[in-house]
Coordinates of C-alpha atoms and ligand atoms in Angstrom, one line a residue:
X286 CA -18.2 31.8 -19.4
X287 CA -16.1 29.8 -17.0
X288 CA -16.3 26.1 -17.5
X289 CA -15.7 23.4 -14.8
X290 CA -13.7 20.3 -14.8
X291 CA -13.0 17.6 -12.2
X292 CA -11.0 14.4 -11.8
X293 CA -14.1 12.5 -12.6
X294 CA -15.7 14.6 -15.4
X295 CA -17.3 12.3 -18.0
X296 CA -14.6 12.8 -20.6
X297 CA -11.9 11.9 -18.1
X298 CA -13.7 8.8 -17.1
X299 CA -14.2 7.8 -20.7
X300 CA -10.5 8.4 -21.4
X301 CA -9.5 6.3 -18.5
X302 CA -11.8 3.5 -19.7
X303 CA -10.4 3.7 -23.2
X304 CA -6.9 3.3 -21.8
X305 CA -8.1 0.4 -19.8
X306 CA -9.6 -1.1 -22.9
X307 CA -6.2 -0.8 -24.6
X308 CA -4.6 -2.5 -21.6
X309 CA -7.0 -5.4 -21.9
X310 CA -6.2 -5.9 -25.6
X311 CA -2.5 -5.6 -24.9
X312 CA -2.7 -8.3 -22.3
X313 CA -4.9 -10.6 -24.5
X314 CA -2.2 -10.3 -27.2
X315 CA 0.6 -10.9 -24.7
X316 CA -1.1 -14.1 -23.5
X317 CA -1.2 -15.2 -27.1
X318 CA 2.6 -15.0 -27.1
X319 CA 2.9 -17.2 -24.0
X320 CA 3.9 -20.3 -25.9
X321 CA 6.8 -18.6 -27.6
X322 CA 8.8 -19.2 -24.4
X323 CA 10.0 -22.8 -24.4
X324 CA 11.4 -23.8 -21.0
X325 CA 13.9 -26.2 -22.4
X326 CA 15.2 -23.5 -24.8
X327 CA 15.1 -20.3 -22.8
X328 CA 18.2 -18.9 -24.4
X329 CA 16.8 -19.1 -27.9
X330 CA 13.2 -18.3 -27.1
X331 CA 13.1 -15.5 -24.4
X332 CA 14.7 -13.0 -26.8
X333 CA 12.1 -13.8 -29.5
X334 CA 9.4 -13.3 -26.9
X335 CA 10.9 -10.0 -25.8
X336 CA 11.0 -8.8 -29.4
X337 CA 7.4 -9.8 -29.9
X338 CA 6.2 -8.1 -26.7
X339 CA 8.2 -5.0 -27.6
X340 CA 6.3 -4.8 -30.9
X341 CA 3.1 -4.9 -29.0
X342 CA 4.2 -2.2 -26.6
X343 CA 5.0 0.0 -29.6
X344 CA 1.7 -0.7 -31.3
X345 CA -0.4 -0.1 -28.2
X346 CA 1.7 2.8 -26.9
X347 CA 1.1 4.6 -30.2
X348 CA -2.7 4.0 -29.8
X349 CA -2.5 5.2 -26.2
X350 CA -0.8 8.5 -27.3
X351 CA -3.2 9.0 -30.2
X352 CA -6.3 8.5 -28.0
X353 CA -4.8 10.9 -25.5
X354 CA -4.1 13.6 -28.1
X355 CA -7.7 13.4 -29.2
X356 CA -8.9 13.5 -25.6
X357 CA -6.8 16.6 -24.9
X358 CA -8.1 18.4 -28.0
X359 CA -11.7 17.7 -27.1
X360 CA -11.1 18.9 -23.6
X361 CA -9.5 22.0 -24.9
X362 CA -12.5 22.8 -27.1
X363 CA -14.9 22.0 -24.2
X364 CA -13.0 24.5 -22.0
X365 CA -13.4 27.1 -24.8
X366 CA -9.7 27.7 -24.9
X367 CA -8.9 30.2 -27.7
X368 CA -6.4 29.7 -30.6
X369 CA -5.1 26.5 -32.2
X370 CA -2.8 24.1 -30.5
X371 CA -1.5 20.9 -31.9
X372 CA -0.8 18.2 -29.3
X373 CA 2.8 16.8 -29.5
X374 CA 2.4 13.1 -29.4
X375 CA 4.8 11.4 -26.8
X376 CA 7.7 9.5 -28.2
X377 CA 7.8 5.8 -27.5
X378 CA 10.1 4.7 -24.7
X379 CA 13.7 4.0 -25.7
X380 CA 14.2 0.4 -26.9
X381 CA 16.6 -0.2 -24.1
X382 CA 14.0 0.7 -21.5
X383 CA 11.5 -1.7 -22.9
X384 CA 14.0 -4.5 -23.2
X385 CA 15.4 -4.0 -19.7
X386 CA 11.9 -4.0 -18.2
X387 CA 11.1 -7.3 -20.0
X388 CA 14.4 -8.8 -19.1
X389 CA 13.7 -7.9 -15.5
X390 CA 10.3 -9.5 -15.7
X391 CA 11.7 -12.8 -16.9
X392 CA 14.9 -12.9 -14.8
X393 CA 13.6 -15.7 -12.5
X394 CA 13.1 -18.1 -15.4
X395 CA 16.8 -18.7 -15.7
X396 CA 18.1 -21.9 -14.0
X397 CA 19.8 -21.3 -10.6
X398 CA 21.6 -23.6 -8.3
X399 CA 19.1 -24.3 -5.5
X400 CA 22.0 -24.8 -3.1
X401 CA 23.3 -21.3 -3.8
X402 CA 22.3 -19.0 -0.9
X403 CA 21.8 -16.2 -3.4
X404 CA 19.0 -18.1 -5.0
X405 CA 15.7 -16.5 -4.1
X406 CA 12.4 -18.1 -3.1
X407 CA 11.0 -17.1 -6.5
X408 CA 13.9 -18.9 -8.3
X409 CA 13.2 -22.1 -6.4
X410 CA 9.7 -22.4 -7.7
X411 CA 8.9 -25.0 -10.4
X412 CA 9.1 -23.7 -14.0
X413 CA 5.3 -23.5 -14.4
X414 CA 5.1 -21.1 -11.4
X415 CA 8.1 -19.1 -12.6
X416 CA 6.5 -18.7 -16.0
X417 CA 3.3 -17.6 -14.5
X418 CA 5.1 -15.0 -12.3
X419 CA 7.2 -13.7 -15.3
X420 CA 4.0 -13.3 -17.3
X421 CA 2.3 -11.3 -14.6
X422 CA 5.3 -9.0 -14.1
X423 CA 5.7 -8.6 -17.8
X424 CA 2.0 -7.7 -18.2
X425 CA 2.3 -5.1 -15.5
X426 CA 5.4 -3.4 -16.9
X427 CA 4.1 -3.5 -20.4
X428 CA 0.8 -1.9 -19.3
X429 CA 2.7 0.9 -17.7
X430 CA 5.0 1.5 -20.7
X431 CA 1.9 1.7 -22.9
X432 CA -0.3 3.9 -20.7
X433 CA 2.6 6.2 -19.7
X434 CA 2.7 7.3 -23.3
X435 CA -0.8 8.5 -23.2
X436 CA -0.3 10.2 -19.8
X437 CA 3.0 11.8 -21.1
X438 CA 1.1 13.1 -24.1
X439 CA -1.4 14.9 -21.9
X440 CA 1.2 16.2 -19.5
X441 CA 3.5 17.5 -22.2
X442 CA 0.5 19.2 -23.9
X443 CA -0.3 20.9 -20.6
X444 CA 3.3 22.0 -20.2
X445 CA 3.5 23.5 -23.7
X446 CA 0.0 24.9 -24.2
X447 CA -0.3 28.5 -23.0
X448 CA -4.0 28.0 -22.4
X449 CA -3.4 25.1 -20.0
X450 CA -2.7 25.9 -16.4
X451 CA -2.6 22.6 -14.5
X452 CA -3.3 18.9 -14.5
X453 CA -5.1 16.6 -12.1
X454 CA -5.1 13.0 -11.4
X455 CA -8.1 10.9 -12.2
X456 CA -8.2 7.7 -10.1
X457 CA -10.8 5.0 -10.5
X458 CA -12.9 3.9 -7.5
X459 CA -10.9 0.7 -7.4
X460 CA -7.5 2.5 -7.5
X461 CA -5.0 1.8 -4.8
X462 CA -4.6 4.0 -1.7
X463 CA -1.4 5.6 -3.1
X464 CA -3.2 6.8 -6.2
X465 CA -6.3 7.9 -4.3
X466 CA -4.1 10.0 -2.1
X467 CA -2.5 11.7 -5.0
X468 CA -5.9 12.2 -6.6
X469 CA -7.0 14.3 -3.6
X470 CA -4.4 16.9 -4.4
X471 CA -6.6 18.2 -7.2
X472 CA -5.1 20.6 -9.7
X473 CA -1.3 20.5 -9.8
X474 CA -0.1 23.7 -11.4
X475 CA 2.3 23.2 -14.3
X476 CA 4.9 25.5 -12.8
X477 CA 5.1 23.1 -9.8
X478 CA 7.1 20.7 -12.1
X479 CA 5.7 17.7 -10.2
X480 CA 5.7 14.6 -12.3
X481 CA 2.9 12.2 -12.6
X482 CA 3.8 9.2 -10.4
X483 CA 2.5 5.9 -11.7
X484 CA 3.2 2.4 -10.6
X485 CA 3.0 -0.8 -12.7
X486 CA -0.6 -1.7 -13.3
X487 CA -1.8 1.9 -12.5
X488 CA -4.8 3.0 -14.5
X489 CA -4.9 6.6 -13.4
X490 CA -5.3 9.3 -15.9
X491 CA -4.2 12.9 -16.4
X492 CA -6.9 15.6 -16.6
X493 CA -5.9 18.9 -18.2
X494 CA -7.1 22.2 -16.6
X495 CA -7.4 25.3 -18.8
X496 CA -7.3 29.0 -18.1
X497 CA -10.5 30.4 -16.7
X498 CA -11.6 26.8 -15.9
X499 CA -12.6 25.9 -12.4
X500 CA -11.3 22.6 -11.1
X501 CA -13.3 20.8 -8.4
X502 CA -12.6 17.5 -6.8
X503 CA -15.3 14.9 -7.5
X504 CA -17.5 13.8 -4.6
X505 CA -15.5 10.6 -4.1
X506 CA -12.1 12.3 -4.2
X507 CA -13.4 14.8 -1.7
X508 CA -14.4 11.9 0.5
X509 CA -11.0 10.3 0.2
X510 CA -9.5 13.7 1.1
X511 CA -11.7 13.9 4.2
X512 CA -10.7 10.4 5.3
X513 CA -7.1 11.3 4.8
X514 CA -7.3 14.5 6.8
X515 CA -9.3 12.9 9.6
X516 CA -7.6 9.5 10.0
X517 CA -4.2 9.6 8.4
X518 CA -2.7 13.2 8.2
X519 CA -2.1 13.5 12.0
X520 CA 0.0 10.3 12.0
X521 CA 3.3 11.3 10.6
X522 CA 5.3 8.4 9.3
X523 CA 2.3 6.1 9.1
X524 CA 0.0 8.0 6.9
X525 CA -0.4 5.8 3.9
X526 CA -1.1 2.7 6.0
X527 CA -3.7 4.7 8.1
X528 CA -5.3 6.0 4.9
X529 CA -5.5 2.5 3.5
X530 CA -7.2 1.3 6.7
X531 CA -9.6 4.3 6.7
X532 CA -10.6 3.7 3.1
X533 CA -11.2 0.0 3.8
X534 CA -13.3 0.8 6.9
X535 CA -15.4 3.3 5.1
X536 CA -16.2 1.0 2.2
X537 CA -13.8 2.4 -0.3
X538 CA -12.2 -1.0 -0.8
X539 CA -8.8 -0.2 -2.2
X540 CA -7.4 -2.8 -4.5
X541 CA -4.3 -2.9 -2.2
Ligands
LIG781 ZN1 -3.1 4.7 -10.1

């Protein structure tokens, strides 16, 4: 018997919430590391902080993959897909990638000459503000590094599993207009080679679709799709902005 799935099936929503929960714990732990950075000793303390955050990214990234593998297996069973399949768990991102991201997040902490025209507005701010900004950026990049591991796990499983045909994007009601737009595309077939596009701080999930399974857009994604078609699609070059406006005007309050 054919089963159904959607971008908002209960398991997909639970999976997204579980990943969000991981993000919350990651950020709580990162805030606990705040005091590691001592403004008068940046050179000695920023690298220590980077190492500590890196360890958190590793720990939570592993949890994100493991949860995603469990989710995939449960979805596979629910779809009555035959045969056994063991989910390959995504590798953690290369050390260099994590370190570069965290260095990027903290780059405005370093002292600059305020007279130098190359000094940006962000670099002119008092240290407290710069620390705050660095923290915010670091949280967003770390969140993506962690949750990407879970998303990669599901995507890679779809790619390798002969019983999987496609994946879809599951976006929360509070997701941004970019993510909502991508969610309206529904099932993206694995031979399309499209990659999952995620931004820093994105909480979207990947929903696997299996052979013989029917994919249907959720009611809210169908409504986003209608708004896009009606208010944005005809305006080539200005579609995302129009879509954002249409969402806001129709009470879909995008986060941005
Ligand atoms: Zn998103």
